[in-house]
Amino acid sequence: MKWIGLTGGIGSGKSTVAEILRNNGIDVIDADAVAREVTEKSGPGFGPVVSAFGKEVVNLQGGLDRRRLGEIVFSDKKKLEKLEGILHPLVKERVAKLRTDLEKKGKRFAVYDVPLLFEKNMQGQFSDIIVVSCSVETQVMRSLARGTLEEKEIRSRISAQIPLSQKVKNANYVIANEGTREDLEEQVEELVKKLK
């Protein structure tokens, strides 16, 4: 099965591209969704994350306070590495199972939506890589519009990732996302034709 990586940066529109791919019948596995799954209260990552970062990362409902955890890890590279050391093996194991399930179903290809594809040197795992790109200011504007993070937090997350301009240089396909939703849909639909 052809395994295609999809990456970008916070606010680049990567999740929207993944949604458009799904709407076009493409199987997409979302690394962030898998990470959320493994850190649910009943998930294998919850206990280790709380042990590593303390009760301050537990919300009032007893689940993981993702915003607080983000504040901690995105301001300290060592703590981010610690979190990744806990979560990445669990995510990798779960994704391998999902990928195997798709292969058993006879799928010709699937897309893995993974924000840290280049940061974690995963490019060798993929037959092709799609990068969703836009300007830093567009990333900040879109992320602010979501209303979940403040500008300082957004810029901290952007600086923790390889710049999109560098990611683009290592992509097989680039989706420039500075326009409208319709522009984006057209680009993705053209890409789907090439991939099939």
PDB file of N, CA and C in Angstrom, residues 21-105:
ATOM      1  N   LEU A  21      -9.581  15.625   1.649  1.00  0.00           N
ATOM      2  CA  LEU A  21      -9.145  14.307   1.163  1.00  0.00           C
ATOM      3  C   LEU A  21     -10.170  13.242   1.542  1.00  0.00           C
ATOM      4  N   ARG A  22     -10.614  13.262   2.807  1.00  0.00           N
ATOM      5  CA  ARG A  22     -11.629  12.293   3.259  1.00  0.00           C
ATOM      6  C   ARG A  22     -12.906  12.426   2.435  1.00  0.00           C
ATOM      7  N   ASN A  23     -13.313  13.676   2.181  1.00  0.00           N
ATOM      8  CA  ASN A  23     -14.526  13.923   1.384  1.00  0.00           C
ATOM      9  C   ASN A  23     -14.390  13.404  -0.043  1.00  0.00           C
ATOM     10  N   ASN A  24     -13.143  13.208  -0.485  1.00  0.00           N
ATOM     11  CA  ASN A  24     -12.864  12.660  -1.815  1.00  0.00           C
ATOM     12  C   ASN A  24     -12.578  11.158  -1.754  1.00  0.00           C
ATOM     13  N   GLY A  25     -12.948  10.525  -0.638  1.00  0.00           N
ATOM     14  CA  GLY A  25     -12.837   9.076  -0.519  1.00  0.00           C
ATOM     15  C   GLY A  25     -11.466   8.543  -0.143  1.00  0.00           C
ATOM     16  N   ILE A  26     -10.573   9.417   0.329  1.00  0.00           N
ATOM     17  CA  ILE A  26      -9.225   8.994   0.704  1.00  0.00           C
ATOM     18  C   ILE A  26      -9.196   8.664   2.194  1.00  0.00           C
ATOM     19  N   ASP A  27      -8.570   7.550   2.550  1.00  0.00           N
ATOM     20  CA  ASP A  27      -8.399   7.198   3.959  1.00  0.00           C
ATOM     21  C   ASP A  27      -7.279   8.045   4.546  1.00  0.00           C
ATOM     22  N   VAL A  28      -7.584   8.736   5.653  1.00  0.00           N
ATOM     23  CA  VAL A  28      -6.605   9.592   6.322  1.00  0.00           C
ATOM     24  C   VAL A  28      -6.530   9.188   7.789  1.00  0.00           C
ATOM     25  N   ILE A  29      -5.316   8.928   8.254  1.00  0.00           N
ATOM     26  CA  ILE A  29      -5.074   8.668   9.672  1.00  0.00           C
ATOM     27  C   ILE A  29      -4.482   9.945  10.254  1.00  0.00           C
ATOM     28  N   ASP A  30      -5.060  10.436  11.337  1.00  0.00           N
ATOM     29  CA  ASP A  30      -4.675  11.709  11.950  1.00  0.00           C
ATOM     30  C   ASP A  30      -3.837  11.455  13.207  1.00  0.00           C
ATOM     31  N   ALA A  31      -2.556  11.834  13.163  1.00  0.00           N
ATOM     32  CA  ALA A  31      -1.646  11.614  14.297  1.00  0.00           C
ATOM     33  C   ALA A  31      -2.134  12.323  15.559  1.00  0.00           C
ATOM     34  N   ASP A  32      -2.666  13.544  15.416  1.00  0.00           N
ATOM     35  CA  ASP A  32      -3.150  14.277  16.586  1.00  0.00           C
ATOM     36  C   ASP A  32      -4.344  13.566  17.223  1.00  0.00           C
ATOM     37  N   ALA A  33      -5.241  13.038  16.394  1.00  0.00           N
ATOM     38  CA  ALA A  33      -6.400  12.311  16.919  1.00  0.00           C
ATOM     39  C   ALA A  33      -5.949  11.046  17.642  1.00  0.00           C
ATOM     40  N   VAL A  34      -4.955  10.364  17.088  1.00  0.00           N
ATOM     41  CA  VAL A  34      -4.420   9.163  17.739  1.00  0.00           C
ATOM     42  C   VAL A  34      -3.759   9.547  19.063  1.00  0.00           C
ATOM     43  N   ALA A  35      -3.024  10.664  19.086  1.00  0.00           N
ATOM     44  CA  ALA A  35      -2.383  11.126  20.330  1.00  0.00           C
ATOM     45  C   ALA A  35      -3.440  11.456  21.384  1.00  0.00           C
ATOM     46  N   ARG A  36      -4.555  12.073  20.965  1.00  0.00           N
ATOM     47  CA  ARG A  36      -5.643  12.352  21.913  1.00  0.00           C
ATOM     48  C   ARG A  36      -6.232  11.048  22.439  1.00  0.00           C
ATOM     49  N   GLU A  37      -6.399  10.084  21.544  1.00  0.00           N
ATOM     50  CA  GLU A  37      -6.960   8.780  21.923  1.00  0.00           C
ATOM     51  C   GLU A  37      -6.083   8.085  22.973  1.00  0.00           C
ATOM     52  N   VAL A  38      -4.773   8.074  22.764  1.00  0.00           N
ATOM     53  CA  VAL A  38      -3.896   7.357  23.706  1.00  0.00           C
ATOM     54  C   VAL A  38      -3.726   8.096  25.028  1.00  0.00           C
ATOM     55  N   THR A  39      -4.136   9.395  25.079  1.00  0.00           N
ATOM     56  CA  THR A  39      -4.037  10.136  26.340  1.00  0.00           C
ATOM     57  C   THR A  39      -5.393  10.354  27.012  1.00  0.00           C
ATOM     58  N   GLU A  40      -6.434   9.701  26.510  1.00  0.00           N
ATOM     59  CA  GLU A  40      -7.715   9.718  27.224  1.00  0.00           C
ATOM     60  C   GLU A  40      -7.498   9.065  28.591  1.00  0.00           C
ATOM     61  N   LYS A  41      -8.406   9.323  29.532  1.00  0.00           N
ATOM     62  CA  LYS A  41      -8.257   8.753  30.885  1.00  0.00           C
ATOM     63  C   LYS A  41      -8.007   7.252  30.861  1.00  0.00           C
ATOM     64  N   SER A  42      -8.663   6.566  29.935  1.00  0.00           N
ATOM     65  CA  SER A  42      -8.522   5.108  29.853  1.00  0.00           C
ATOM     66  C   SER A  42      -7.391   4.680  28.922  1.00  0.00           C
ATOM     67  N   GLY A  43      -6.717   5.646  28.300  1.00  0.00           N
ATOM     68  CA  GLY A  43      -5.666   5.331  27.328  1.00  0.00           C
ATOM     69  C   GLY A  43      -4.332   5.007  27.980  1.00  0.00           C
ATOM     70  N   PRO A  44      -3.454   4.348  27.237  1.00  0.00           N
ATOM     71  CA  PRO A  44      -2.161   3.921  27.782  1.00  0.00           C
ATOM     72  C   PRO A  44      -1.186   5.062  28.069  1.00  0.00           C
ATOM     73  N   GLY A  45      -1.448   6.259  27.548  1.00  0.00           N
ATOM     74  CA  GLY A  45      -0.524   7.371  27.759  1.00  0.00           C
ATOM     75  C   GLY A  45      -0.902   8.298  28.897  1.00  0.00           C
ATOM     76  N   PHE A  46      -2.138   8.195  29.388  1.00  0.00           N
ATOM     77  CA  PHE A  46      -2.609   9.131  30.416  1.00  0.00           C
ATOM     78  C   PHE A  46      -1.763   9.060  31.686  1.00  0.00           C
ATOM     79  N   GLY A  47      -1.630   7.888  32.249  1.00  0.00           N
ATOM     80  CA  GLY A  47      -0.863   7.718  33.493  1.00  0.00           C
ATOM     81  C   GLY A  47       0.577   8.189  33.369  1.00  0.00           C
ATOM     82  N   PRO A  48       1.301   7.736  32.341  1.00  0.00           N
ATOM     83  CA  PRO A  48       2.687   8.185  32.186  1.00  0.00           C
ATOM     84  C   PRO A  48       2.830   9.707  32.017  1.00  0.00           C
ATOM     85  N   VAL A  49       1.879  10.345  31.319  1.00  0.00           N
ATOM     86  CA  VAL A  49       1.950  11.804  31.141  1.00  0.00           C
ATOM     87  C   VAL A  49       1.723  12.507  32.479  1.00  0.00           C
ATOM     88  N   VAL A  50       0.735  12.056  33.237  1.00  0.00           N
ATOM     89  CA  VAL A  50       0.465  12.665  34.544  1.00  0.00           C
ATOM     90  C   VAL A  50       1.638  12.422  35.493  1.00  0.00           C
ATOM     91  N   SER A  51       2.218  11.234  35.462  1.00  0.00           N
ATOM     92  CA  SER A  51       3.391  10.945  36.301  1.00  0.00           C
ATOM     93  C   SER A  51       4.556  11.864  35.949  1.00  0.00           C
ATOM     94  N   ALA A  52       4.733  12.129  34.668  1.00  0.00           N
ATOM     95  CA  ALA A  52       5.864  12.948  34.215  1.00  0.00           C
ATOM     96  C   ALA A  52       5.659  14.439  34.472  1.00  0.00           C
ATOM     97  N   PHE A  53       4.410  14.922  34.384  1.00  0.00           N
ATOM     98  CA  PHE A  53       4.171  16.369  34.446  1.00  0.00           C
ATOM     99  C   PHE A  53       3.351  16.822  35.649  1.00  0.00           C
ATOM    100  N   GLY A  54       2.862  15.888  36.441  1.00  0.00           N
ATOM    101  CA  GLY A  54       2.166  16.248  37.669  1.00  0.00           C
ATOM    102  C   GLY A  54       0.680  16.486  37.497  1.00  0.00           C
ATOM    103  N   LYS A  55       0.018  16.653  38.640  1.00  0.00           N
ATOM    104  CA  LYS A  55      -1.439  16.812  38.671  1.00  0.00           C
ATOM    105  C   LYS A  55      -1.912  18.114  38.025  1.00  0.00           C
ATOM    106  N   GLU A  56      -0.988  19.066  37.823  1.00  0.00           N
ATOM    107  CA  GLU A  56      -1.395  20.330  37.196  1.00  0.00           C
ATOM    108  C   GLU A  56      -1.853  20.140  35.748  1.00  0.00           C
ATOM    109  N   VAL A  57      -1.563  18.977  35.146  1.00  0.00           N
ATOM    110  CA  VAL A  57      -2.014  18.723  33.775  1.00  0.00           C
ATOM    111  C   VAL A  57      -3.317  17.916  33.741  1.00  0.00           C
ATOM    112  N   VAL A  58      -3.957  17.773  34.911  1.00  0.00           N
ATOM    113  CA  VAL A  58      -5.247  17.080  34.993  1.00  0.00           C
ATOM    114  C   VAL A  58      -6.337  18.135  35.172  1.00  0.00           C
ATOM    115  N   ASN A  59      -7.383  18.063  34.349  1.00  0.00           N
ATOM    116  CA  ASN A  59      -8.472  19.043  34.446  1.00  0.00           C
ATOM    117  C   ASN A  59      -9.483  18.649  35.526  1.00  0.00           C
ATOM    118  N   LEU A  60     -10.497  19.483  35.722  1.00  0.00           N
ATOM    119  CA  LEU A  60     -11.490  19.247  36.776  1.00  0.00           C
ATOM    120  C   LEU A  60     -12.287  17.962  36.568  1.00  0.00           C
ATOM    121  N   GLN A  61     -12.396  17.518  35.315  1.00  0.00           N
ATOM    122  CA  GLN A  61     -13.127  16.282  35.021  1.00  0.00           C
ATOM    123  C   GLN A  61     -12.237  15.047  35.179  1.00  0.00           C
ATOM    124  N   GLY A  62     -10.988  15.254  35.538  1.00  0.00           N
ATOM    125  CA  GLY A  62     -10.071  14.130  35.726  1.00  0.00           C
ATOM    126  C   GLY A  62      -9.348  13.699  34.467  1.00  0.00           C
ATOM    127  N   GLY A  63      -9.570  14.420  33.365  1.00  0.00           N
ATOM    128  CA  GLY A  63      -8.876  14.121  32.110  1.00  0.00           C
ATOM    129  C   GLY A  63      -7.652  15.007  31.952  1.00  0.00           C
ATOM    130  N   LEU A  64      -7.015  14.887  30.823  1.00  0.00           N
ATOM    131  CA  LEU A  64      -5.807  15.663  30.549  1.00  0.00           C
ATOM    132  C   LEU A  64      -6.169  17.103  30.180  1.00  0.00           C
ATOM    133  N   ASP A  65      -5.530  18.066  30.841  1.00  0.00           N
ATOM    134  CA  ASP A  65      -5.690  19.481  30.507  1.00  0.00           C
ATOM    135  C   ASP A  65      -4.673  19.780  29.407  1.00  0.00           C
ATOM    136  N   ARG A  66      -5.100  19.618  28.169  1.00  0.00           N
ATOM    137  CA  ARG A  66      -4.190  19.726  27.022  1.00  0.00           C
ATOM    138  C   ARG A  66      -3.606  21.133  26.874  1.00  0.00           C
ATOM    139  N   ARG A  67      -4.408  22.126  27.191  1.00  0.00           N
ATOM    140  CA  ARG A  67      -3.886  23.498  27.085  1.00  0.00           C
ATOM    141  C   ARG A  67      -2.758  23.719  28.095  1.00  0.00           C
ATOM    142  N   ARG A  68      -2.964  23.301  29.320  1.00  0.00           N
ATOM    143  CA  ARG A  68      -1.924  23.462  30.351  1.00  0.00           C
ATOM    144  C   ARG A  68      -0.679  22.669  29.977  1.00  0.00           C
ATOM    145  N   LEU A  69      -0.877  21.449  29.506  1.00  0.00           N
ATOM    146  CA  LEU A  69       0.257  20.627  29.084  1.00  0.00           C
ATOM    147  C   LEU A  69       1.014  21.324  27.951  1.00  0.00           C
ATOM    148  N   GLY A  70       0.272  21.901  27.009  1.00  0.00           N
ATOM    149  CA  GLY A  70       0.889  22.633  25.905  1.00  0.00           C
ATOM    150  C   GLY A  70       1.709  23.813  26.387  1.00  0.00           C
ATOM    151  N   GLU A  71       1.171  24.563  27.364  1.00  0.00           N
ATOM    152  CA  GLU A  71       1.916  25.699  27.929  1.00  0.00           C
ATOM    153  C   GLU A  71       3.248  25.233  28.511  1.00  0.00           C
ATOM    154  N   ILE A  72       3.230  24.093  29.158  1.00  0.00           N
ATOM    155  CA  ILE A  72       4.441  23.559  29.798  1.00  0.00           C
ATOM    156  C   ILE A  72       5.455  23.107  28.755  1.00  0.00           C
ATOM    157  N   VAL A  73       5.020  22.294  27.807  1.00  0.00           N
ATOM    158  CA  VAL A  73       5.986  21.673  26.891  1.00  0.00           C
ATOM    159  C   VAL A  73       6.452  22.589  25.764  1.00  0.00           C
ATOM    160  N   PHE A  74       5.607  23.520  25.335  1.00  0.00           N
ATOM    161  CA  PHE A  74       6.027  24.376  24.224  1.00  0.00           C
ATOM    162  C   PHE A  74       6.898  25.545  24.678  1.00  0.00           C
ATOM    163  N   SER A  75       7.110  25.672  25.985  1.00  0.00           N
ATOM    164  CA  SER A  75       8.022  26.710  26.476  1.00  0.00           C
ATOM    165  C   SER A  75       9.337  26.106  26.972  1.00  0.00           C
ATOM    166  N   ASP A  76       9.468  24.786  26.883  1.00  0.00           N
ATOM    167  CA  ASP A  76      10.671  24.110  27.382  1.00  0.00           C
ATOM    168  C   ASP A  76      10.955  22.888  26.501  1.00  0.00           C
ATOM    169  N   LYS A  77      11.996  23.000  25.691  1.00  0.00           N
ATOM    170  CA  LYS A  77      12.309  21.947  24.718  1.00  0.00           C
ATOM    171  C   LYS A  77      12.523  20.584  25.383  1.00  0.00           C
ATOM    172  N   LYS A  78      13.156  20.562  26.540  1.00  0.00           N
ATOM    173  CA  LYS A  78      13.411  19.293  27.243  1.00  0.00           C
ATOM    174  C   LYS A  78      12.098  18.628  27.654  1.00  0.00           C
ATOM    175  N   LYS A  79      11.148  19.444  28.104  1.00  0.00           N
ATOM    176  CA  LYS A  79       9.848  18.896  28.507  1.00  0.00           C
ATOM    177  C   LYS A  79       9.064  18.404  27.290  1.00  0.00           C
ATOM    178  N   LEU A  80       9.201  19.117  26.174  1.00  0.00           N
ATOM    179  CA  LEU A  80       8.553  18.671  24.936  1.00  0.00           C
ATOM    180  C   LEU A  80       9.124  17.318  24.515  1.00  0.00           C
ATOM    181  N   GLU A  81      10.435  17.185  24.587  1.00  0.00           N
ATOM    182  CA  GLU A  81      11.082  15.910  24.248  1.00  0.00           C
ATOM    183  C   GLU A  81      10.625  14.796  25.187  1.00  0.00           C
ATOM    184  N   LYS A  82      10.434  15.137  26.454  1.00  0.00           N
ATOM    185  CA  LYS A  82       9.954  14.160  27.435  1.00  0.00           C
ATOM    186  C   LYS A  82       8.552  13.669  27.059  1.00  0.00           C
ATOM    187  N   LEU A  83       7.666  14.613  26.720  1.00  0.00           N
ATOM    188  CA  LEU A  83       6.303  14.252  26.319  1.00  0.00           C
ATOM    189  C   LEU A  83       6.324  13.396  25.058  1.00  0.00           C
ATOM    190  N   GLU A  84       7.117  13.817  24.081  1.00  0.00           N
ATOM    191  CA  GLU A  84       7.208  13.057  22.833  1.00  0.00           C
ATOM    192  C   GLU A  84       7.759  11.659  23.082  1.00  0.00           C
ATOM    193  N   GLY A  85       8.688  11.531  24.018  1.00  0.00           N
ATOM    194  CA  GLY A  85       9.242  10.222  24.363  1.00  0.00           C
ATOM    195  C   GLY A  85       8.190   9.277  24.925  1.00  0.00           C
ATOM    196  N   ILE A  86       7.202   9.849  25.597  1.00  0.00           N
ATOM    197  CA  ILE A  86       6.099   9.048  26.145  1.00  0.00           C
ATOM    198  C   ILE A  86       5.090   8.713  25.044  1.00  0.00           C
ATOM    199  N   LEU A  87       4.693   9.731  24.285  1.00  0.00           N
ATOM    200  CA  LEU A  87       3.580   9.558  23.348  1.00  0.00           C
ATOM    201  C   LEU A  87       3.944   8.922  22.016  1.00  0.00           C
ATOM    202  N   HIS A  88       5.105   9.271  21.467  1.00  0.00           N
ATOM    203  CA  HIS A  88       5.416   8.793  20.112  1.00  0.00           C
ATOM    204  C   HIS A  88       5.418   7.273  19.967  1.00  0.00           C
ATOM    205  N   PRO A  89       5.979   6.514  20.917  1.00  0.00           N
ATOM    206  CA  PRO A  89       5.899   5.047  20.758  1.00  0.00           C
ATOM    207  C   PRO A  89       4.451   4.534  20.782  1.00  0.00           C
ATOM    208  N   LEU A  90       3.609   5.143  21.615  1.00  0.00           N
ATOM    209  CA  LEU A  90       2.206   4.722  21.700  1.00  0.00           C
ATOM    210  C   LEU A  90       1.448   5.072  20.423  1.00  0.00           C
ATOM    211  N   VAL A  91       1.706   6.264  19.903  1.00  0.00           N
ATOM    212  CA  VAL A  91       1.064   6.695  18.656  1.00  0.00           C
ATOM    213  C   VAL A  91       1.539   5.810  17.506  1.00  0.00           C
ATOM    214  N   LYS A  92       2.844   5.565  17.459  1.00  0.00           N
ATOM    215  CA  LYS A  92       3.422   4.739  16.387  1.00  0.00           C
ATOM    216  C   LYS A  92       2.786   3.344  16.368  1.00  0.00           C
ATOM    217  N   GLU A  93       2.620   2.758  17.541  1.00  0.00           N
ATOM    218  CA  GLU A  93       2.023   1.421  17.650  1.00  0.00           C
ATOM    219  C   GLU A  93       0.573   1.423  17.156  1.00  0.00           C
ATOM    220  N   ARG A  94      -0.197   2.433  17.566  1.00  0.00           N
ATOM    221  CA  ARG A  94      -1.607   2.522  17.169  1.00  0.00           C
ATOM    222  C   ARG A  94      -1.741   2.769  15.661  1.00  0.00           C
ATOM    223  N   VAL A  95      -0.899   3.653  15.120  1.00  0.00           N
ATOM    224  CA  VAL A  95      -0.939   3.958  13.686  1.00  0.00           C
ATOM    225  C   VAL A  95      -0.569   2.721  12.873  1.00  0.00           C
ATOM    226  N   ALA A  96       0.413   1.958  13.343  1.00  0.00           N
ATOM    227  CA  ALA A  96       0.810   0.729  12.638  1.00  0.00           C
ATOM    228  C   ALA A  96      -0.377  -0.226  12.533  1.00  0.00           C
ATOM    229  N   LYS A  97      -1.165  -0.316  13.606  1.00  0.00           N
ATOM    230  CA  LYS A  97      -2.342  -1.190  13.581  1.00  0.00           C
ATOM    231  C   LYS A  97      -3.384  -0.666  12.587  1.00  0.00           C
ATOM    232  N   LEU A  98      -3.637   0.641  12.616  1.00  0.00           N
ATOM    233  CA  LEU A  98      -4.609   1.230  11.687  1.00  0.00           C
ATOM    234  C   LEU A  98      -4.167   1.039  10.239  1.00  0.00           C
ATOM    235  N   ARG A  99      -2.872   1.200   9.996  1.00  0.00           N
ATOM    236  CA  ARG A  99      -2.326   1.024   8.645  1.00  0.00           C
ATOM    237  C   ARG A  99      -2.475  -0.428   8.190  1.00  0.00           C
ATOM    238  N   THR A 100      -2.160  -1.359   9.068  1.00  0.00           N
ATOM    239  CA  THR A 100      -2.304  -2.784   8.755  1.00  0.00           C
ATOM    240  C   THR A 100      -3.758  -3.116   8.426  1.00  0.00           C
ATOM    241  N   ASP A 101      -4.684  -2.541   9.193  1.00  0.00           N
ATOM    242  CA  ASP A 101      -6.112  -2.768   8.935  1.00  0.00           C
ATOM    243  C   ASP A 101      -6.501  -2.284   7.534  1.00  0.00           C
ATOM    244  N   LEU A 102      -5.969  -1.125   7.123  1.00  0.00           N
ATOM    245  CA  LEU A 102      -6.261  -0.605   5.776  1.00  0.00           C
ATOM    246  C   LEU A 102      -5.666  -1.507   4.700  1.00  0.00           C
ATOM    247  N   GLU A 103      -4.451  -1.996   4.934  1.00  0.00           N
ATOM    248  CA  GLU A 103      -3.806  -2.907   3.973  1.00  0.00           C
ATOM    249  C   GLU A 103      -4.617  -4.186   3.819  1.00  0.00           C
ATOM    250  N   LYS A 104      -5.119  -4.710   4.946  1.00  0.00           N
ATOM    251  CA  LYS A 104      -5.934  -5.933   4.909  1.00  0.00           C
ATOM    252  C   LYS A 104      -7.224  -5.724   4.119  1.00  0.00           C
ATOM    253  N   LYS A 105      -7.716  -4.488   4.121  1.00  0.00           N
ATOM    254  CA  LYS A 105      -8.930  -4.165   3.360  1.00  0.00           C
ATOM    255  C   LYS A 105      -8.632  -3.961   1.876  1.00  0.00           C
TER     256      LYS A 105
END
